[in-house]
mmCIF file of C-alpha atoms in Angstrom:
data_model
loop_
_atom_site.group_PDB
_atom_site.id
_atom_site.type_symbol
_atom_site.label_atom_id
_atom_site.label_comp_id
_atom_site.label_asym_id
_atom_site.label_seq_id
_atom_site.Cartn_x
_atom_site.Cartn_y
_atom_site.Cartn_z
ATOM 1 C CA MET A 253 -20.104 -14.512 24.916
ATOM 2 C CA LYS A 254 -20.363 -10.499 23.753
ATOM 3 C CA GLY A 255 -18.286 -9.068 21.071
ATOM 4 C CA ILE A 256 -17.439 -6.440 23.895
ATOM 5 C CA GLU A 257 -15.422 -9.011 25.844
ATOM 6 C CA ILE A 258 -13.484 -10.303 22.846
ATOM 7 C CA ALA A 259 -12.823 -7.105 21.931
ATOM 8 C CA LYS A 260 -11.641 -6.040 25.186
ATOM 9 C CA LYS A 261 -9.407 -9.066 25.534
ATOM 10 C CA LEU A 262 -8.007 -8.243 21.943
ATOM 11 C CA ASN A 263 -7.288 -4.705 22.369
ATOM 12 C CA ILE A 264 -9.468 -3.705 19.458
ATOM 13 C CA SER A 265 -12.779 -2.293 18.626
ATOM 14 C CA THR A 266 -16.108 -3.979 18.174
ATOM 15 C CA SER A 267 -16.178 -2.276 14.712
ATOM 16 C CA ALA A 268 -13.181 -4.216 14.076
ATOM 17 C CA LEU A 269 -15.009 -7.545 14.793
ATOM 18 C CA ARG A 270 -17.824 -6.987 12.766
ATOM 19 C CA HIS A 271 -15.368 -6.238 9.704
ATOM 20 C CA TYR A 272 -13.901 -9.407 10.081
ATOM 21 C CA GLU A 273 -17.310 -11.001 10.190
ATOM 22 C CA ALA A 274 -18.431 -9.202 7.190
ATOM 23 C CA TRP A 275 -15.095 -10.147 5.264
ATOM 24 C CA GLY A 276 -16.137 -13.948 6.050
ATOM 25 C CA LEU A 277 -13.149 -14.587 8.389
ATOM 26 C CA VAL A 278 -15.028 -16.196 11.062
ATOM 27 C CA PRO A 279 -17.787 -18.914 10.982
ATOM 28 C CA TYR A 280 -21.527 -17.880 10.799
ATOM 29 C CA VAL A 281 -22.619 -15.472 13.670
ATOM 30 C CA GLU A 282 -26.000 -16.314 15.503
ATOM 31 C CA ARG A 283 -28.049 -13.807 16.850
ATOM 32 C CA ALA A 284 -30.354 -13.436 19.698
ATOM 33 C CA ALA A 285 -34.008 -12.508 20.252
ATOM 34 C CA ASN A 286 -32.876 -9.112 20.434
ATOM 35 C CA GLY A 287 -30.683 -8.755 17.476
ATOM 36 C CA TYR A 288 -27.142 -8.806 19.226
ATOM 37 C CA ARG A 289 -24.748 -11.261 18.230
ATOM 38 C CA ILE A 290 -24.023 -14.330 20.067
ATOM 39 C CA TYR A 291 -20.172 -15.225 19.730
ATOM 40 C CA THR A 292 -18.890 -18.457 20.915
ATOM 41 C CA LYS A 293 -15.365 -19.728 22.014
ATOM 42 C CA GLU A 294 -14.669 -20.738 18.343
ATOM 43 C CA HIS A 295 -15.496 -17.539 17.257
ATOM 44 C CA GLU A 296 -12.838 -16.240 20.015
ATOM 45 C CA ALA A 297 -10.240 -18.212 18.746
ATOM 46 C CA TYR A 298 -10.537 -16.939 14.958
ATOM 47 C CA PHE A 299 -10.457 -13.572 16.052
ATOM 48 C CA GLN A 300 -7.138 -14.244 18.393
ATOM 49 C CA CYS A 301 -5.949 -16.140 15.427
ATOM 50 C CA ILE A 302 -6.486 -13.109 13.083
ATOM 51 C CA ARG A 303 -4.768 -10.372 15.259
ATOM 52 C CA ALA A 304 -1.648 -12.707 15.973
ATOM 53 C CA MET A 305 -1.350 -13.265 11.987
ATOM 54 C CA TYR A 306 -1.617 -9.472 11.419
ATOM 55 C CA THR A 307 1.948 -8.239 11.777
ATOM 56 C CA GLY A 308 3.576 -11.391 10.332
ATOM 57 C CA PHE A 309 1.294 -12.135 7.134
ATOM 58 C CA GLY A 310 -1.069 -9.134 6.719
ATOM 59 C CA MET A 311 -4.631 -8.817 5.903
ATOM 60 C CA ASP A 312 -4.360 -9.898 2.223
ATOM 61 C CA LEU A 313 -3.030 -13.239 3.023
ATOM 62 C CA ILE A 314 -5.350 -13.723 6.173
ATOM 63 C CA ARG A 315 -8.308 -12.774 3.950
ATOM 64 C CA GLU A 316 -7.167 -15.836 1.761
ATOM 65 C CA VAL A 317 -6.355 -18.066 4.739
ATOM 66 C CA MET A 318 -9.598 -17.752 7.010
ATOM 67 C CA PRO A 319 -12.150 -18.669 4.453
ATOM 68 C CA ARG A 320 -9.880 -21.936 3.938
ATOM 69 C CA ILE A 321 -10.347 -23.025 7.364
ATOM 70 C CA ILE A 322 -13.888 -22.215 7.677
ATOM 71 C CA ARG A 323 -14.477 -24.260 4.594
ATOM 72 C CA GLY A 324 -12.331 -26.716 6.326
ATOM 73 C CA GLU A 325 -9.539 -26.589 3.643
ATOM 74 C CA THR A 326 -6.893 -26.892 6.119
ATOM 75 C CA LEU A 327 -4.168 -28.032 3.953
ATOM 76 C CA GLU A 328 -4.639 -25.536 1.191
ATOM 77 C CA ALA A 329 -4.436 -22.558 4.082
ATOM 78 C CA LEU A 330 -1.648 -23.865 5.309
ATOM 79 C CA TRP A 331 0.567 -24.090 2.078
ATOM 80 C CA LEU A 332 -0.506 -20.388 1.445
ATOM 81 C CA ILE A 333 1.257 -19.662 5.195
ATOM 82 C CA ASN A 334 4.576 -22.117 3.783
ATOM 83 C CA LYS A 335 4.394 -19.711 0.801
ATOM 84 C CA ALA A 336 4.511 -16.892 2.670
ATOM 85 C CA GLN A 337 7.434 -17.912 5.005
ATOM 86 C CA VAL A 338 9.485 -19.120 1.652
ATOM 87 C CA ASN A 339 8.579 -15.323 0.342
ATOM 88 C CA LEU A 340 9.932 -14.079 3.330
ATOM 89 C CA HIS A 341 13.106 -15.957 3.271
ATOM 90 C CA ALA A 342 13.713 -15.113 -0.007
ATOM 91 C CA GLU A 343 13.498 -11.331 0.981
ATOM 92 C CA LYS A 344 16.092 -11.936 3.336
ATOM 93 C CA GLU A 345 18.519 -13.389 1.089
ATOM 94 C CA THR A 346 17.880 -10.539 -1.183
ATOM 95 C CA ILE A 347 18.429 -7.841 1.543
ATOM 96 C CA GLN A 348 21.543 -9.395 2.555
ATOM 97 C CA ARG A 349 23.099 -9.341 -0.899
ATOM 98 C CA ALA A 350 22.500 -5.780 -1.052
ATOM 99 C CA VAL A 351 24.348 -5.409 2.781
ATOM 100 C CA ASP A 352 27.024 -7.410 1.231
ATOM 101 C CA MET A 353 27.421 -5.363 -2.052
ATOM 102 C CA LEU A 354 27.412 -2.280 0.560
ATOM 103 C CA ASP A 355 30.817 -3.786 1.840
ATOM 104 C CA LEU A 356 33.288 -0.916 0.731
ATOM 105 C CA LYS A 357 35.537 -4.327 -0.560
ATOM 106 C CA GLU A 358 32.603 -4.401 -2.775
ATOM 107 C CA LEU A 359 32.966 -1.256 -4.754
ATOM 108 C CA ASN A 360 35.287 -1.776 -6.733
ATOM 109 C CA ASP A 361 35.098 -5.418 -7.188
ATOM 110 C CA LEU A 362 31.271 -6.309 -7.890
ATOM 111 C CA PRO A 363 30.421 -10.162 -7.887
ATOM 112 C CA LYS A 364 30.359 -12.179 -11.297
ATOM 113 C CA TYR A 365 26.917 -12.955 -11.946
ATOM 114 C CA ARG A 366 26.356 -16.063 -14.115
ATOM 115 C CA ASN A 367 30.071 -14.836 -15.209
ATOM 116 C CA LYS A 368 28.434 -12.466 -17.236
ATOM 117 C CA TYR A 369 28.566 -8.950 -17.855
ATOM 118 C CA GLU A 370 25.478 -7.708 -19.910
ATOM 119 C CA PHE A 371 22.259 -8.690 -18.875
ATOM 120 C CA THR A 372 18.283 -8.242 -19.984
ATOM 121 C CA ILE A 373 15.809 -6.349 -17.774
ATOM 122 C CA GLY A 374 14.254 -10.013 -17.093
ATOM 123 C CA GLU A 375 17.697 -11.195 -15.674
ATOM 124 C CA VAL A 376 18.173 -8.076 -13.619
ATOM 125 C CA ALA A 377 14.472 -8.868 -12.414
ATOM 126 C CA GLU A 378 15.586 -12.242 -11.412
ATOM 127 C CA GLU A 379 18.358 -11.612 -9.590
ATOM 128 C CA ALA A 380 17.220 -8.570 -7.761
ATOM 129 C CA ASN A 381 13.764 -10.410 -6.968
ATOM 130 C CA VAL A 382 11.849 -7.547 -8.113
ATOM 131 C CA SER A 383 9.525 -6.986 -10.988
ATOM 132 C CA ALA A 384 10.531 -5.725 -14.725
ATOM 133 C CA SER A 385 7.831 -3.085 -14.178
ATOM 134 C CA ALA A 386 9.677 -1.491 -11.063
ATOM 135 C CA ILE A 387 12.577 -1.591 -13.020
ATOM 136 C CA ARG A 388 11.383 0.299 -15.917
ATOM 137 C CA HIS A 389 9.459 2.721 -13.537
ATOM 138 C CA TRP A 390 12.789 3.427 -11.843
ATOM 139 C CA GLU A 391 14.719 4.053 -14.714
ATOM 140 C CA LYS A 392 11.860 6.522 -15.909
ATOM 141 C CA GLU A 393 12.810 8.235 -12.625
ATOM 142 C CA GLY A 394 16.376 8.381 -13.485
ATOM 143 C CA LEU A 395 17.455 6.195 -10.430
ATOM 144 C CA ILE A 396 19.100 3.836 -12.915
ATOM 145 C CA ASN A 397 20.417 4.791 -16.699
ATOM 146 C CA PRO A 398 21.202 1.256 -18.553
ATOM 147 C CA GLU A 399 23.290 1.151 -21.841
ATOM 148 C CA ARG A 400 21.085 0.674 -24.906
ATOM 149 C CA GLN A 401 22.328 -1.706 -27.770
ATOM 150 C CA GLN A 402 23.078 0.392 -30.999
ATOM 151 C CA ASN A 403 21.305 -1.622 -33.323
ATOM 152 C CA SER A 404 18.089 -2.989 -31.321
ATOM 153 C CA GLY A 405 17.847 0.034 -28.863
ATOM 154 C CA PHE A 406 17.148 -2.807 -26.141
ATOM 155 C CA ARG A 407 18.321 -2.054 -22.513
ATOM 156 C CA ILE A 408 21.516 -3.440 -21.454
ATOM 157 C CA TYR A 409 22.412 -3.993 -17.916
ATOM 158 C CA SER A 410 25.588 -4.262 -15.932
ATOM 159 C CA PRO A 411 26.667 -5.795 -12.860
ATOM 160 C CA SER A 412 26.815 -2.313 -11.543
ATOM 161 C CA ASP A 413 23.343 -1.865 -12.439
ATOM 162 C CA ILE A 414 22.278 -5.002 -10.881
ATOM 163 C CA ARG A 415 23.624 -3.610 -7.552
ATOM 164 C CA LYS A 416 22.072 -0.538 -7.777
ATOM 165 C CA VAL A 417 18.534 -2.485 -8.347
ATOM 166 C CA LEU A 418 19.386 -4.318 -5.335
ATOM 167 C CA ILE A 419 19.835 -1.236 -3.485
ATOM 168 C CA ILE A 420 16.989 0.803 -4.834
ATOM 169 C CA ARG A 421 14.314 -1.829 -4.097
ATOM 170 C CA THR A 422 15.976 -2.002 -0.459
ATOM 171 C CA VAL A 423 15.917 1.356 0.412
ATOM 172 C CA GLN A 424 12.594 2.166 -1.191
ATOM 173 C CA ARG A 425 11.105 -0.890 1.143
ATOM 174 C CA VAL A 426 11.873 0.992 4.397
ATOM 175 C CA VAL A 427 11.838 4.720 3.729
ATOM 176 C CA TYR A 428 9.122 4.791 0.612
ATOM 177 C CA SER A 429 10.584 7.984 -0.373
ATOM 178 C CA LEU A 430 12.018 8.314 -4.065
ATOM 179 C CA ASP A 431 13.678 11.220 -2.803
ATOM 180 C CA THR A 432 15.573 9.379 -0.182
ATOM 181 C CA VAL A 433 16.300 6.896 -2.784
ATOM 182 C CA ARG A 434 18.203 9.735 -4.898
ATOM 183 C CA GLU A 435 20.097 10.930 -1.759
ATOM 184 C CA VAL A 436 21.534 7.380 -0.957
ATOM 185 C CA LEU A 437 22.321 6.817 -4.781
ATOM 186 C CA SER A 438 23.946 10.321 -4.482
ATOM 187 C CA GLU A 439 25.811 9.393 -1.747
ATOM 188 C CA LEU A 440 26.920 5.883 -2.950
ATOM 189 C CA ASP A 441 28.238 7.531 -6.091
ATOM 190 C CA LYS A 442 30.923 9.272 -3.898
ATOM 191 C CA HIS A 443 31.582 6.029 -2.406
ATOM 192 C CA ASN A 444 29.623 6.853 1.016
ATOM 193 C CA VAL A 445 28.158 3.876 2.239
ATOM 194 C CA VAL A 446 26.779 4.255 5.633
ATOM 195 C CA GLN A 447 23.423 5.714 4.829
ATOM 196 C CA ALA A 448 22.463 3.075 2.597
ATOM 197 C CA LYS A 449 24.068 0.054 4.789
ATOM 198 C CA GLU A 450 22.090 1.462 7.812
ATOM 199 C CA ILE A 451 18.743 1.502 5.925
ATOM 200 C CA ALA A 452 19.566 -1.996 4.808
ATOM 201 C CA LEU A 453 20.412 -3.582 8.164
ATOM 202 C CA LYS A 454 16.993 -1.873 9.683
ATOM 203 C CA SER A 455 15.291 -3.798 6.833
ATOM 204 C CA LEU A 456 16.990 -7.085 7.780
ATOM 205 C CA GLN A 457 15.608 -6.027 11.509
ATOM 206 C CA TYR A 458 12.276 -5.786 10.082
ATOM 207 C CA ILE A 459 12.478 -9.388 8.509
ATOM 208 C CA ASP A 460 13.880 -11.250 11.418
ATOM 209 C CA TYR A 461 11.039 -9.371 13.403
ATOM 210 C CA ALA A 462 8.332 -10.400 10.568
ATOM 211 C CA LEU A 463 9.600 -13.983 11.464
ATOM 212 C CA VAL A 464 8.865 -14.190 15.067
ATOM 213 C CA GLU A 465 5.583 -12.225 14.304
ATOM 214 C CA GLN A 466 4.934 -15.380 11.924
ATOM 215 C CA VAL A 467 5.662 -18.137 13.859
ATOM 216 C CA ARG A 468 3.285 -16.698 16.825
ATOM 217 C CA GLY A 469 0.753 -16.585 14.181
ATOM 218 C CA ILE A 470 1.382 -19.792 13.225
ATOM 219 C CA ALA A 471 0.830 -20.997 16.825
ATOM 220 C CA ASN A 472 -2.530 -19.669 17.167
ATOM 221 C CA LEU A 473 -3.303 -20.855 13.563
ATOM 222 C CA HIS A 474 -2.397 -24.527 14.964
ATOM 223 C CA ASN A 475 -4.701 -23.570 18.174
ATOM 224 C CA LEU A 476 -7.578 -22.441 15.909
ATOM 225 C CA ILE A 477 -7.015 -25.983 13.698
ATOM 226 C CA ASP A 478 -7.430 -27.589 16.794
ATOM 227 C CA ILE A 479 -10.309 -26.305 18.310
ATOM 228 C CA VAL A 480 -11.927 -26.469 14.434
ATOM 229 C CA THR A 481 -10.884 -30.190 14.401
ATOM 230 C CA ASN A 482 -12.203 -30.990 17.867
ATOM 231 C CA LYS A 483 -15.456 -29.521 17.446
ATOM 232 C CA GLU A 484 -16.094 -31.540 14.054
ATOM 233 C CA GLY A 485 -15.027 -34.451 15.911
ATOM 234 C CA HIS A 486 -17.765 -34.235 18.556
#
């Protein structure tokens, strides 16, 4: 089978096939006497799986999963997929919390976290499902301004700060620009939640789309595993 035939089926370039081969994402490809690559139905299944998984899982995960499939480490590959789905579910829950906080009724009635009113940066990071370094960066950019203990100088975060961190991470995941984040936060200070809620809902829609794409990718992965297993059984 020629590379151009597979590339045409998958609507990609032959150079993309060569990149996947160079990255070790498909089994070894034999060469004909004239130097042309000889692709098999198995190679085609690998390429098809890579393309099907790309949207839902991204190339970084694919570069972890495919070499394991080639080595016969199927369970290890499936657990990596499972972890990615768990992470997607956690992301949905975090964004949903941001959406809930943007409800007008929540503006003056923030939910109580662990029945506490003061939090460390680590606790905020855990509540908002974000890294502490990201929170420090947003503070450096002036997006949040937590109080500090007089004696130790440690940051003290309030439930309001948690709400702001949730909103910042949700908005930035969609629009990337810190200027837009500042604009959204400015509107929130004026009790205008429309823009922030629109962005958060778009983010939720993308999560739903990613879930559908992940399921499609998993179906292709199962097909690939069946092909590889049947080959090994012969």
